[in-house]
Short mmCIF file of C-alpha atoms in Angstrom, two decimals:
data_model
loop_
_atom_site.label_atom_id
_atom_site.label_comp_id
_atom_site.label_asym_id
_atom_site.label_seq_id
_atom_site.Cartn_x
_atom_site.Cartn_y
_atom_site.Cartn_z
CA MET A 1 -6.43 47.48 -32.81
CA PRO A 2 -6.59 49.78 -29.78
CA ASP A 3 -3.37 50.74 -28.07
CA PHE A 4 -3.14 50.66 -24.32
CA PHE A 5 -1.15 53.08 -22.24
CA HIS A 6 -0.24 53.27 -18.59
CA PRO A 7 0.15 56.96 -17.88
CA CYS A 8 1.56 58.36 -14.65
CA ILE A 9 -0.37 57.28 -11.62
CA SER A 10 -3.27 59.52 -10.68
CA MET A 11 -6.57 58.96 -8.93
CA ASN A 12 -6.97 55.98 -11.32
CA SER A 13 -3.80 54.33 -10.14
CA GLY A 14 -2.79 51.24 -12.11
CA MET A 15 -5.52 51.65 -14.70
CA VAL A 16 -5.20 51.90 -18.44
CA LYS A 17 -6.37 54.08 -21.28
CA ALA A 18 -7.38 52.78 -24.69
CA ALA A 19 -6.80 54.70 -27.89
CA TYR A 20 -8.25 53.90 -31.30
CA LYS A 21 -8.54 55.74 -34.58
CA ALA A 22 -11.47 55.84 -37.01
CA ASP A 23 -13.05 58.54 -39.16
CA PHE A 24 -16.07 60.15 -37.56
CA ASP A 25 -18.30 63.14 -38.15
CA LEU A 26 -17.97 64.82 -34.77
CA GLU A 27 -21.30 66.59 -34.98
CA VAL A 28 -23.07 63.27 -35.49
CA VAL A 29 -20.93 61.69 -32.77
CA ALA A 30 -22.09 64.36 -30.35
CA GLU A 31 -25.75 63.79 -31.32
CA GLU A 32 -25.44 60.02 -30.97
CA LEU A 33 -23.72 60.22 -27.60
CA MET A 34 -26.17 62.79 -26.26
CA ASN A 35 -29.07 60.55 -27.25
CA ASN A 36 -27.35 57.48 -25.87
CA GLY A 37 -28.16 58.20 -22.23
CA GLN A 38 -25.05 56.42 -21.02
CA PHE A 39 -23.12 59.54 -20.16
CA GLU A 40 -23.78 62.16 -17.52
CA GLU A 41 -22.91 64.89 -19.98
CA VAL A 42 -21.57 65.25 -23.51
CA ARG A 43 -19.87 68.38 -24.82
CA TYR A 44 -18.96 69.17 -28.41
CA SER A 45 -16.41 71.88 -29.13
CA PRO A 46 -16.12 72.58 -32.86
CA ARG A 47 -13.23 75.02 -32.36
CA LEU A 48 -11.26 72.50 -30.32
CA GLY A 49 -12.33 69.75 -32.70
CA LEU A 50 -13.46 67.26 -30.10
CA VAL A 51 -16.36 65.62 -28.30
CA LYS A 52 -15.94 64.80 -24.64
CA THR A 53 -18.10 62.73 -22.36
CA TYR A 54 -18.35 63.07 -18.59
CA GLY A 55 -19.03 60.21 -16.21
CA GLU A 56 -17.37 57.11 -14.85
CA ILE A 57 -15.71 56.33 -18.19
CA GLN A 58 -14.41 59.41 -19.94
CA VAL A 59 -14.23 59.38 -23.70
CA ILE A 60 -12.69 62.01 -25.93
CA LEU A 61 -13.16 61.83 -29.70
CA PHE A 62 -10.93 64.12 -31.77
CA SER A 63 -11.57 65.48 -35.23
CA ASN A 64 -8.68 63.42 -36.60
CA GLY A 65 -10.61 60.30 -35.65
CA GLU A 66 -8.69 59.47 -32.52
CA ILE A 67 -10.69 58.05 -29.63
CA SER A 68 -9.36 57.98 -26.10
CA ALA A 69 -11.25 56.20 -23.35
CA ARG A 70 -10.25 55.73 -19.74
CA PRO A 71 -9.91 54.46 -17.10
CA PHE A 72 -10.09 50.67 -17.27
CA TYR A 73 -8.72 47.98 -15.04
CA LYS A 74 -7.22 45.98 -17.89
CA GLY A 75 -6.70 45.95 -21.62
CA ASP A 76 -9.51 43.48 -22.43
CA GLU A 77 -12.04 45.65 -20.67
CA ALA A 78 -10.84 48.69 -22.61
CA TYR A 79 -10.99 46.76 -25.88
CA ASP A 80 -14.58 45.65 -25.26
CA TYR A 81 -15.59 49.17 -24.41
CA ILE A 82 -14.08 50.67 -27.55
CA LYS A 83 -15.63 47.94 -29.66
CA LYS A 84 -19.11 48.54 -28.27
CA LEU A 85 -18.67 52.28 -28.58
CA SER A 86 -17.66 52.04 -32.22
CA VAL A 87 -20.84 50.06 -32.92
CA LYS A 88 -22.91 52.72 -31.19
CA LEU A 89 -21.21 55.33 -33.31
CA TRP A 90 -21.74 53.43 -36.55
CA ASP A 91 -23.99 56.18 -37.94
CA ALA A 92 -21.29 58.75 -37.32
CA GLN A 93 -18.56 56.94 -39.24
CA ILE A 94 -17.51 58.57 -42.46
CA CYS A 95 -18.41 56.81 -45.71
CA PRO A 96 -15.11 56.58 -47.58
CA ARG A 97 -16.98 57.02 -50.88
CA SER A 98 -19.13 60.10 -50.21
CA GLY A 99 -17.11 61.53 -47.33
CA LYS A 100 -20.31 61.99 -45.30
CA ALA A 101 -21.41 60.38 -42.07
CA LEU A 102 -23.22 57.11 -42.85
CA LYS A 103 -26.31 58.54 -41.19
CA LYS A 104 -26.37 61.29 -43.84
CA CYS A 105 -25.01 59.13 -46.65
CA PHE A 106 -27.99 56.78 -46.45
CA LEU A 107 -30.52 59.58 -46.81
CA PRO A 108 -32.01 60.02 -50.31
CA GLU A 109 -30.95 63.69 -50.22
CA CYS A 110 -27.35 62.61 -50.30
CA GLY A 111 -27.61 61.76 -53.98
CA GLU A 112 -24.38 59.78 -54.05
CA GLU A 113 -26.21 56.44 -53.87
CA CYS A 114 -23.21 54.76 -52.33
CA ARG A 115 -25.12 51.62 -51.43
CA ALA A 116 -26.43 51.13 -54.93
CA LYS A 117 -23.13 51.94 -56.58
CA THR A 118 -21.23 49.51 -54.40
CA GLY A 119 -23.62 46.65 -55.20
CA GLY A 120 -25.41 46.89 -51.91
CA GLU A 121 -22.20 46.66 -49.93
CA ILE A 122 -22.09 49.25 -47.23
CA PRO A 123 -18.70 50.93 -47.32
CA LEU A 124 -17.71 50.27 -43.76
CA VAL A 125 -14.62 51.68 -42.19
CA ASP A 126 -12.36 49.12 -40.54
CA GLU A 127 -14.01 47.09 -37.85
CA VAL A 128 -12.37 47.29 -34.45
CA LYS A 129 -10.23 44.18 -34.32
CA LYS A 130 -8.40 42.70 -31.40
CA MET B 1 15.15 89.69 -20.98
CA THR B 2 18.06 87.63 -22.26
CA ASP B 3 16.91 86.45 -25.65
CA LEU B 4 17.85 82.83 -26.14
CA LYS B 5 15.73 82.32 -29.27
CA HIS B 6 18.83 81.78 -31.36
CA LEU B 7 19.48 78.57 -29.44
CA ARG B 8 16.36 76.88 -30.80
CA LYS B 9 18.17 75.91 -33.99
CA ASP B 10 20.35 73.65 -31.82
CA PHE B 11 17.35 71.49 -30.93
CA PRO B 12 16.22 69.40 -33.91
CA ILE B 13 12.82 68.61 -32.43
CA PHE B 14 11.67 72.15 -33.21
CA SER B 15 11.92 71.47 -36.93
CA ARG B 16 9.53 68.53 -36.64
CA LEU B 17 5.95 69.39 -37.50
CA ILE B 18 3.07 67.29 -36.20
CA GLY B 19 -0.17 68.02 -37.99
CA GLY B 20 1.55 71.01 -39.59
CA ARG B 21 2.48 72.57 -36.26
CA PRO B 22 5.71 72.62 -34.27
CA VAL B 23 6.03 71.00 -30.88
CA ILE B 24 5.69 73.13 -27.74
CA TYR B 25 7.80 71.28 -25.24
CA LEU B 26 6.89 72.20 -21.66
CA ASP B 27 8.05 69.03 -19.94
CA THR B 28 11.72 69.69 -19.23
CA ALA B 29 11.39 68.69 -15.59
CA ALA B 30 10.64 65.15 -16.84
CA THR B 31 13.50 65.19 -19.32
CA SER B 32 15.14 68.00 -21.26
CA LEU B 33 15.60 68.29 -24.99
CA LYS B 34 19.08 67.56 -26.28
CA PRO B 35 21.07 69.93 -28.49
CA VAL B 36 22.75 68.57 -31.63
CA ARG B 37 26.13 68.97 -30.00
CA VAL B 38 25.31 66.35 -27.38
CA GLY B 39 24.40 63.80 -30.04
CA GLU B 40 27.57 64.61 -31.96
CA ALA B 41 29.71 64.06 -28.88
CA MET B 42 28.10 60.66 -28.42
CA LEU B 43 28.62 59.78 -32.06
CA SER B 44 32.28 60.73 -31.84
CA PHE B 45 32.81 57.68 -29.65
CA HIS B 46 31.27 55.36 -32.22
CA ARG B 47 32.97 57.01 -35.19
CA GLN B 48 36.45 57.72 -33.86
CA PHE B 49 37.39 55.50 -30.92
CA PRO B 50 34.75 52.82 -30.32
CA ALA B 51 36.88 50.81 -27.86
CA ASN B 52 36.42 49.92 -24.23
CA ILE B 53 38.01 52.22 -21.66
CA ASN B 54 40.73 51.62 -19.07
CA ARG B 55 41.37 48.10 -20.33
CA GLY B 56 43.28 47.96 -23.60
CA VAL B 57 46.58 49.44 -24.74
CA CYS B 58 45.58 49.93 -28.36
CA ARG B 59 45.33 53.49 -29.69
CA LEU B 60 41.54 53.48 -29.84
CA SER B 61 41.26 52.32 -26.26
CA GLU B 62 43.70 54.98 -25.13
CA GLU B 63 41.73 57.66 -26.97
CA ALA B 64 38.44 56.45 -25.52
CA SER B 65 39.93 56.31 -22.01
CA ARG B 66 41.33 59.81 -22.39
CA ALA B 67 37.98 61.19 -23.60
CA PHE B 68 36.15 59.48 -20.74
CA GLY B 69 38.65 60.81 -18.18
CA SER B 70 38.35 64.33 -19.60
CA ALA B 71 34.58 64.10 -19.36
CA ARG B 72 34.85 63.16 -15.69
CA GLU B 73 37.18 66.12 -15.08
CA ASN B 74 34.69 68.37 -16.83
CA ILE B 75 31.72 67.18 -14.78
CA ALA B 76 33.81 67.51 -11.60
CA SER B 77 34.54 71.11 -12.56
CA PHE B 78 30.83 71.67 -13.35
CA ILE B 79 30.00 71.05 -9.67
CA ASN B 80 33.33 72.34 -8.29
CA SER B 81 34.25 68.92 -6.92
CA PRO B 82 37.70 69.01 -5.28
CA SER B 83 38.67 65.94 -7.27
CA ALA B 84 37.43 64.07 -10.35
CA SER B 85 37.74 60.84 -8.35
CA GLN B 86 34.82 62.04 -6.23
CA VAL B 87 32.53 61.98 -9.26
CA ILE B 88 31.03 58.52 -9.66
CA PHE B 89 29.12 57.83 -12.86
CA THR B 90 25.85 56.01 -12.23
CA GLN B 91 22.74 55.36 -14.31
CA ASN B 92 20.80 58.31 -12.92
CA THR B 93 19.89 60.23 -9.78
CA THR B 94 17.76 57.34 -8.57
CA GLN B 95 20.66 54.90 -8.64
CA SER B 96 22.97 57.43 -7.00
CA ILE B 97 20.60 57.84 -4.04
CA ASN B 98 20.05 54.09 -3.81
CA ILE B 99 23.79 53.48 -3.59
CA VAL B 100 24.06 55.79 -0.59
CA ALA B 101 20.87 54.48 1.03
CA SER B 102 21.99 50.88 0.81
CA SER B 103 25.14 51.78 2.75
CA LEU B 104 23.40 53.87 5.40
CA PRO B 105 23.26 51.09 7.99
CA ARG B 106 27.08 50.96 8.03
CA LEU B 107 27.50 54.76 7.89
CA ALA B 108 24.93 55.55 10.57
CA GLY B 109 26.43 53.97 13.68
CA ASP B 110 23.75 54.00 16.36
CA ARG B 111 21.71 56.74 14.72
CA LYS B 112 18.31 55.64 13.44
CA THR B 113 16.51 58.71 12.07
CA ILE B 114 16.37 59.90 8.48
CA ILE B 115 15.04 63.37 7.69
CA LEU B 116 13.48 64.07 4.31
CA THR B 117 11.03 66.73 3.19
CA GLU B 118 7.37 66.51 2.23
CA MET B 119 8.27 67.51 -1.32
CA GLU B 120 10.54 64.62 -2.27
CA HIS B 121 10.43 62.81 -5.58
CA HIS B 122 9.91 59.07 -5.11
CA SER B 123 13.60 58.65 -5.97
CA ASN B 124 14.53 60.38 -2.75
CA LEU B 125 11.79 58.72 -0.73
CA LEU B 126 11.57 55.02 -1.55
CA PRO B 127 15.28 54.18 -1.04
CA TRP B 128 14.99 55.52 2.52
CA MET B 129 11.57 53.96 3.20
CA ASN B 130 13.13 50.68 2.20
CA LEU B 131 15.39 50.97 5.27
CA ALA B 132 12.48 50.66 7.68
CA GLY B 133 13.30 46.98 8.05
CA ALA B 134 16.77 47.95 9.28
CA GLY B 135 15.21 49.94 12.11
CA PHE B 136 15.33 53.42 10.56
CA LYS B 137 12.44 55.84 10.97
CA ILE B 138 11.66 58.76 8.68
CA LYS B 139 10.69 62.29 9.62
CA LYS B 140 9.69 64.86 7.04
CA ILE B 141 10.21 68.61 7.03
CA PRO B 142 6.72 70.05 6.38
CA VAL B 143 5.89 72.24 3.40
CA THR B 144 4.28 75.56 4.34
CA PRO B 145 1.20 77.00 2.56
CA GLU B 146 3.68 79.16 0.61
CA TYR B 147 5.36 75.95 -0.64
CA SER B 148 8.61 76.54 1.22
CA LEU B 149 10.12 74.26 3.84
CA ASP B 150 9.22 74.89 7.48
CA MET B 151 12.72 75.54 8.75
CA GLU B 152 11.62 76.11 12.34
CA LYS B 153 10.09 72.66 12.35
CA TYR B 154 13.28 71.26 10.83
CA ARG B 155 15.36 72.79 13.62
CA SER B 156 13.09 71.19 16.18
CA MET B 157 13.34 67.78 14.48
CA ILE B 158 17.05 67.41 14.25
CA ASP B 159 19.01 65.78 17.04
CA ARG B 160 21.88 63.37 17.49
CA ASP B 161 19.77 60.40 16.45
CA VAL B 162 19.60 61.75 12.89
CA ALA B 163 21.87 59.75 10.64
CA MET B 164 20.91 61.25 7.30
CA VAL B 165 19.22 64.38 5.99
CA SER B 166 18.37 63.87 2.34
CA VAL B 167 16.66 66.79 0.61
CA THR B 168 15.78 67.94 -2.84
CA HIS B 169 17.51 71.12 -3.92
CA VAL B 170 14.60 72.05 -6.21
CA SER B 171 11.14 70.50 -6.03
CA ASN B 172 10.24 68.61 -9.21
CA VAL B 173 6.60 69.51 -8.54
CA LEU B 174 6.70 73.18 -7.60
CA GLY B 175 10.04 74.33 -8.99
CA MET B 176 10.76 75.79 -5.55
CA ILE B 177 14.41 76.28 -4.60
CA ASN B 178 15.18 75.01 -1.11
CA PRO B 179 17.78 76.55 1.25
CA VAL B 180 20.10 73.54 1.12
CA LYS B 181 23.15 75.35 2.46
CA GLU B 182 21.24 76.29 5.62
CA ILE B 183 19.80 72.77 5.90
CA ILE B 184 23.29 71.28 5.61
CA GLY B 185 24.74 73.61 8.25
CA ILE B 186 22.03 72.67 10.76
CA ALA B 187 22.48 68.95 10.03
CA HIS B 188 26.24 69.08 10.37
CA ASP B 189 25.96 70.78 13.75
CA LYS B 190 24.31 67.56 14.93
CA GLY B 191 26.74 65.28 13.12
CA ALA B 192 24.27 64.08 10.47
CA ILE B 193 25.25 63.23 6.91
CA VAL B 194 23.52 65.25 4.18
CA MET B 195 22.58 64.12 0.70
CA VAL B 196 21.27 66.61 -1.87
CA ASP B 197 19.06 65.54 -4.76
CA ALA B 198 20.14 67.99 -7.44
CA ALA B 199 18.24 66.42 -10.34
CA GLN B 200 16.10 69.54 -10.82
CA SER B 201 18.67 72.13 -9.79
CA ALA B 202 21.55 71.04 -12.04
CA PRO B 203 19.85 72.51 -15.17
CA HIS B 204 19.11 75.83 -13.47
CA ILE B 205 21.54 76.68 -10.69
CA PRO B 206 25.35 76.65 -10.69
CA LEU B 207 26.30 73.82 -8.34
CA ASP B 208 29.24 74.22 -5.99
CA VAL B 209 29.58 71.23 -3.70
CA VAL B 210 32.34 72.88 -1.67
CA ASP B 211 30.37 76.02 -0.95
CA MET B 212 27.20 74.01 -0.36
CA GLY B 213 29.03 71.65 1.99
CA CYS B 214 26.98 68.59 1.12
CA ASP B 215 28.29 65.11 1.87
CA PHE B 216 26.63 63.54 -1.16
CA LEU B 217 24.99 65.03 -4.23
CA ALA B 218 23.15 63.28 -7.05
CA PHE B 219 21.97 64.44 -10.45
CA SER B 220 21.17 63.13 -13.94
CA ALA B 221 22.44 64.14 -17.36
CA HIS B 222 19.07 63.93 -19.06
CA LYS B 223 17.53 66.76 -17.03
CA MET B 224 20.32 69.13 -18.11
CA LEU B 225 20.37 68.65 -21.91
CA GLY B 226 22.39 65.43 -21.71
CA PRO B 227 21.52 61.87 -22.65
CA THR B 228 19.52 59.38 -20.64
CA GLY B 229 21.27 56.52 -18.85
CA VAL B 230 23.95 58.45 -16.99
CA GLY B 231 24.01 60.32 -13.71
CA VAL B 232 26.44 61.33 -11.00
CA LEU B 233 27.02 60.52 -7.40
CA TYR B 234 29.37 63.07 -5.86
CA GLY B 235 30.60 62.45 -2.34
CA LYS B 236 33.21 63.46 0.16
CA LYS B 237 36.16 61.13 -0.29
CA GLU B 238 36.04 59.35 3.08
CA LEU B 239 32.30 58.79 2.72
CA LEU B 240 32.56 57.44 -0.82
CA GLU B 241 35.26 55.07 0.38
CA ALA B 242 32.90 53.81 3.08
CA LEU B 243 30.15 52.92 0.58
CA SER B 244 29.48 49.35 -0.47
CA PRO B 245 30.06 48.95 -4.20
CA PRO B 246 26.66 48.73 -5.90
CA ALA B 247 27.99 45.99 -8.18
CA PHE B 248 31.01 43.75 -8.39
CA GLY B 249 32.91 42.87 -11.54
CA GLY B 250 35.40 44.10 -14.08
CA GLY B 251 37.21 47.41 -13.71
CA MET B 252 36.75 47.81 -9.95
CA VAL B 253 39.70 45.67 -8.86
CA THR B 254 43.47 45.81 -9.11
CA ALA B 255 44.10 42.16 -8.24
CA VAL B 256 42.01 39.02 -7.95
CA SER B 257 43.03 35.55 -6.84
CA ASP B 258 41.13 32.65 -5.35
CA GLU B 259 42.11 33.92 -1.92
CA GLU B 260 41.98 37.66 -2.24
CA VAL B 261 40.41 40.63 -4.01
CA VAL B 262 42.09 44.02 -4.00
CA TYR B 263 39.63 46.72 -4.88
CA ASN B 264 40.56 49.65 -7.06
CA LYS B 265 40.60 53.20 -5.69
CA LEU B 266 37.87 55.74 -6.35
CA PRO B 267 36.07 56.25 -8.66
CA GLN B 268 36.55 52.82 -10.29
CA ARG B 269 35.79 51.03 -7.02
CA LEU B 270 32.16 52.08 -7.36
CA GLU B 271 31.88 51.65 -11.15
CA ALA B 272 32.05 47.93 -11.90
CA GLY B 273 31.57 46.93 -15.53
CA THR B 274 31.85 48.91 -18.75
CA PRO B 275 30.28 52.32 -18.23
CA ALA B 276 28.00 54.17 -20.65
CA VAL B 277 30.99 55.80 -22.37
CA GLU B 278 29.11 57.60 -25.13
CA SER B 279 26.51 58.90 -22.68
CA VAL B 280 29.24 60.30 -20.45
CA LEU B 281 30.73 62.11 -23.46
CA GLY B 282 27.29 63.54 -24.25
CA PHE B 283 26.89 64.55 -20.60
CA SER B 284 30.15 66.47 -20.74
CA ALA B 285 29.08 68.23 -23.95
CA ALA B 286 25.81 69.24 -22.25
CA ALA B 287 27.74 70.74 -19.33
CA ASP B 288 29.87 72.74 -21.79
CA TYR B 289 26.76 73.96 -23.58
CA LEU B 290 25.17 75.20 -20.34
CA ARG B 291 28.38 76.88 -19.22
CA GLU B 292 28.66 78.74 -22.53
CA ILE B 293 25.13 80.11 -22.22
CA GLY B 294 25.62 80.91 -18.55
CA PHE B 295 23.25 80.26 -15.68
CA GLU B 296 22.51 83.95 -15.27
CA ALA B 297 21.18 84.16 -18.84
CA ILE B 298 19.14 80.99 -18.29
CA ARG B 299 17.67 82.44 -15.12
CA ASP B 300 16.78 85.77 -16.78
CA HIS B 301 15.08 83.91 -19.61
CA GLN B 302 13.14 81.69 -17.21
CA GLN B 303 11.98 84.66 -15.20
CA ALA B 304 10.62 86.32 -18.34
CA LEU B 305 8.62 83.19 -19.16
CA LEU B 306 7.44 82.90 -15.57
CA SER B 307 6.26 86.50 -15.49
CA VAL B 308 3.73 85.64 -18.24
CA ILE B 309 2.63 82.55 -16.33
CA TYR B 310 2.27 84.38 -13.02
CA GLU B 311 0.32 87.19 -14.68
CA LYS B 312 -2.12 85.11 -16.71
CA LEU B 313 -2.44 81.50 -15.53
CA PRO B 314 -4.24 82.09 -12.21
CA GLY B 315 -6.82 84.32 -13.94
CA ILE B 316 -8.11 81.68 -16.34
CA PRO B 317 -11.58 80.60 -15.19
CA GLY B 318 -11.54 77.21 -13.49
CA VAL B 319 -7.76 77.14 -13.14
CA LYS B 320 -6.23 76.62 -9.73
CA ALA B 321 -2.52 77.42 -9.84
CA TYR B 322 -0.05 76.23 -7.23
CA LEU B 323 2.76 78.76 -7.62
CA PRO B 324 5.44 79.68 -5.10
CA PRO B 325 4.65 83.34 -4.20
CA ASP B 326 8.11 84.58 -5.20
CA PRO B 327 8.81 83.76 -8.87
CA GLY B 328 12.48 84.39 -8.10
CA MET B 329 12.44 81.15 -6.09
CA ASN B 330 10.80 79.21 -8.94
CA THR B 331 13.00 77.48 -11.51
CA GLY B 332 10.36 77.57 -14.25
CA MET B 333 7.49 75.30 -13.25
CA ALA B 334 3.77 75.87 -12.97
CA LEU B 335 1.51 73.34 -11.30
CA PHE B 336 -2.20 73.68 -11.92
CA SER B 337 -5.60 72.05 -12.32
CA LEU B 338 -8.65 72.91 -14.40
CA SER B 339 -12.02 72.20 -12.85
CA GLY B 340 -14.10 69.62 -14.69
CA LEU B 341 -11.16 67.88 -16.35
CA GLU B 342 -8.85 65.22 -15.00
CA PRO B 343 -5.17 66.06 -15.47
CA HIS B 344 -4.49 63.28 -18.01
CA GLU B 345 -7.44 64.40 -20.11
CA LEU B 346 -6.40 68.03 -20.05
CA SER B 347 -2.87 67.06 -21.00
CA LEU B 348 -4.14 64.91 -23.87
CA ILE B 349 -6.37 67.69 -25.20
CA LEU B 350 -3.58 70.30 -25.09
CA ASP B 351 -1.27 67.89 -26.87
CA ARG B 352 -3.70 67.07 -29.65
CA GLN B 353 -4.80 70.68 -29.97
CA ALA B 354 -1.41 72.40 -30.14
CA ASN B 355 1.32 69.75 -29.67
CA ILE B 356 1.82 70.98 -26.11
CA CYS B 357 3.85 68.43 -24.16
CA MET B 358 3.36 68.66 -20.43
CA ARG B 359 3.15 66.32 -17.47
CA SER B 360 0.02 65.18 -15.66
CA GLY B 361 -0.68 62.93 -12.70
CA MET B 362 1.32 62.57 -9.50
CA HIS B 363 4.72 63.61 -10.89
CA CYS B 364 6.49 60.78 -9.01
CA ALA B 365 5.84 62.75 -5.83
CA GLN B 366 2.54 61.30 -4.73
CA PRO B 367 2.65 62.29 -1.05
CA LEU B 368 2.96 65.98 -1.94
CA VAL B 369 0.72 66.07 -5.02
CA SER B 370 -2.09 64.03 -3.47
CA SER B 371 -2.04 66.36 -0.46
CA LEU B 372 -2.53 69.31 -2.83
CA CYS B 373 -5.08 67.59 -5.08
CA PRO B 374 -5.99 63.90 -4.65
CA GLY B 375 -6.72 63.38 -8.36
CA GLY B 376 -3.35 64.66 -9.51
CA LEU B 377 -2.29 67.86 -11.25
CA CYS B 378 -0.82 69.20 -14.48
CA ARG B 379 2.62 70.73 -14.67
CA VAL B 380 4.34 72.82 -17.28
CA SER B 381 8.10 73.15 -16.90
CA MET B 382 9.98 75.66 -19.02
CA TYR B 383 13.58 75.95 -20.05
CA LEU B 384 16.02 77.94 -22.12
CA TYR B 385 14.55 76.83 -25.46
CA ASN B 386 10.98 77.95 -24.72
CA THR B 387 9.61 81.28 -25.88
CA VAL B 388 7.05 83.76 -24.63
CA GLU B 389 5.06 83.01 -27.81
CA GLU B 390 4.83 79.36 -26.82
CA ILE B 391 3.62 80.27 -23.35
CA GLU B 392 0.99 82.55 -24.88
CA ILE B 393 -0.23 79.70 -27.11
CA PHE B 394 -0.43 77.39 -24.11
CA LEU B 395 -2.46 79.93 -22.15
CA ASP B 396 -4.72 80.66 -25.11
CA VAL B 397 -5.54 76.98 -25.69
CA LEU B 398 -6.05 76.46 -21.97
CA LYS B 399 -8.49 79.37 -21.97
CA LYS B 400 -10.48 77.80 -24.82
CA VAL B 401 -10.55 74.41 -23.10
CA SER B 402 -11.67 76.08 -19.89
CA HIS B 403 -14.50 77.86 -21.72
CA ASP B 404 -15.72 74.89 -23.76
CA LEU B 405 -15.07 71.93 -21.45
CA GLY B 406 -14.21 73.14 -17.95
#
């Protein structure tokens, strides 16, 4: 479940930030977000270990899986946003079996055959729950 | 440089690793770290004499009362108060200022003007703004482009309608030291009362209320290595006696009947209810700790850290630094922005990248900060436990963020 924080007032006075944690391949995240068209700009910094979007809603995804998105007027709005974002980033989530992004795990070159070996079940990471 | 590195072992937080790295704490202006000794002083109350003070006659109560009284004497000596009875324990600086503000209508006579500065923390702004309904108007001493107070303007503002001049000794945003002694002298010439917000100066500057000449002074333990939940209101005796008690209840009276209440003398008159005894003991231990190190050593150390900041921070691409021109007038703060990143985002990235704790946003001083940068700013605030190495790491990470994201 996302956490909500009310940091010190700034230009987004009274608004909240949502934080959530999941395992992502940042390189794939950056590709997905760049292709998404929703953001004015997306930057990926391997040495800082993060992907950052620019635009009305600002999202930062860290290499440890932490996602921060802000600003939102209320918690529900932040929750919906994170939920939709996690769906968009489904391909970038790490398969807990092969340790690769699902996008790469599903390719024949992967060789791990996670889908077959799990009886067709896709090894999903935790769904964003309210 | 006075090397204070050996003191770091006194602060347990430095042995905590997050993601395999130690914490770089650059947010002392929000609250300071606490040395082990402060925690031990607080525990002594719970372990040795966990009884209420100034009420019982049992041994434990007597010991607790004695320890509490000694702590008050110690804090009085820390600010050179003529008497321990002029040191009122409150929750924090905010409450101390509120206590005085709520009594201003009875202290002010016919005077209706309050003078503040443009660099006040909300704690020294809102209590006075709240008096607008009682007919008071506020004037503010402007801040110059060099981040000092416009003293000429102040001289032109003050007249015999000024009831109160309430100023911060050190800006919580800029770290700038204000000439409070001069401000007090000018105010007293016109018969105004002066309150000094010493929340940010108490950790850095030896306070001497007699030499300063202030009528009231407020500060908090937690900014000066002490615990949260306790602060001080110092005042001149006759002015403290004229204040309305902020609360009514046990401990503040000597006699109560259905017909009459006889209030206790100072300081108990203004301290109804059981105080935060263990926090006061921790406060006293913090004052001892600072005295042992010495403010001169703290200042030398701060200046060494600041010299690195002044040399390197403004040169980082995309950084705009808001530094008082004379580092000697800065108590160890650096306010800055990085183009392309909002302050909360920059703060989050530095934290996750290198466990750098710093403040972002309006710093509870929105009128000043929004006039400098409407979106808010970042602030690092350094203290005796920080090292040059930590400042170098901060600058290095900031440089990388500037290059990759700014």
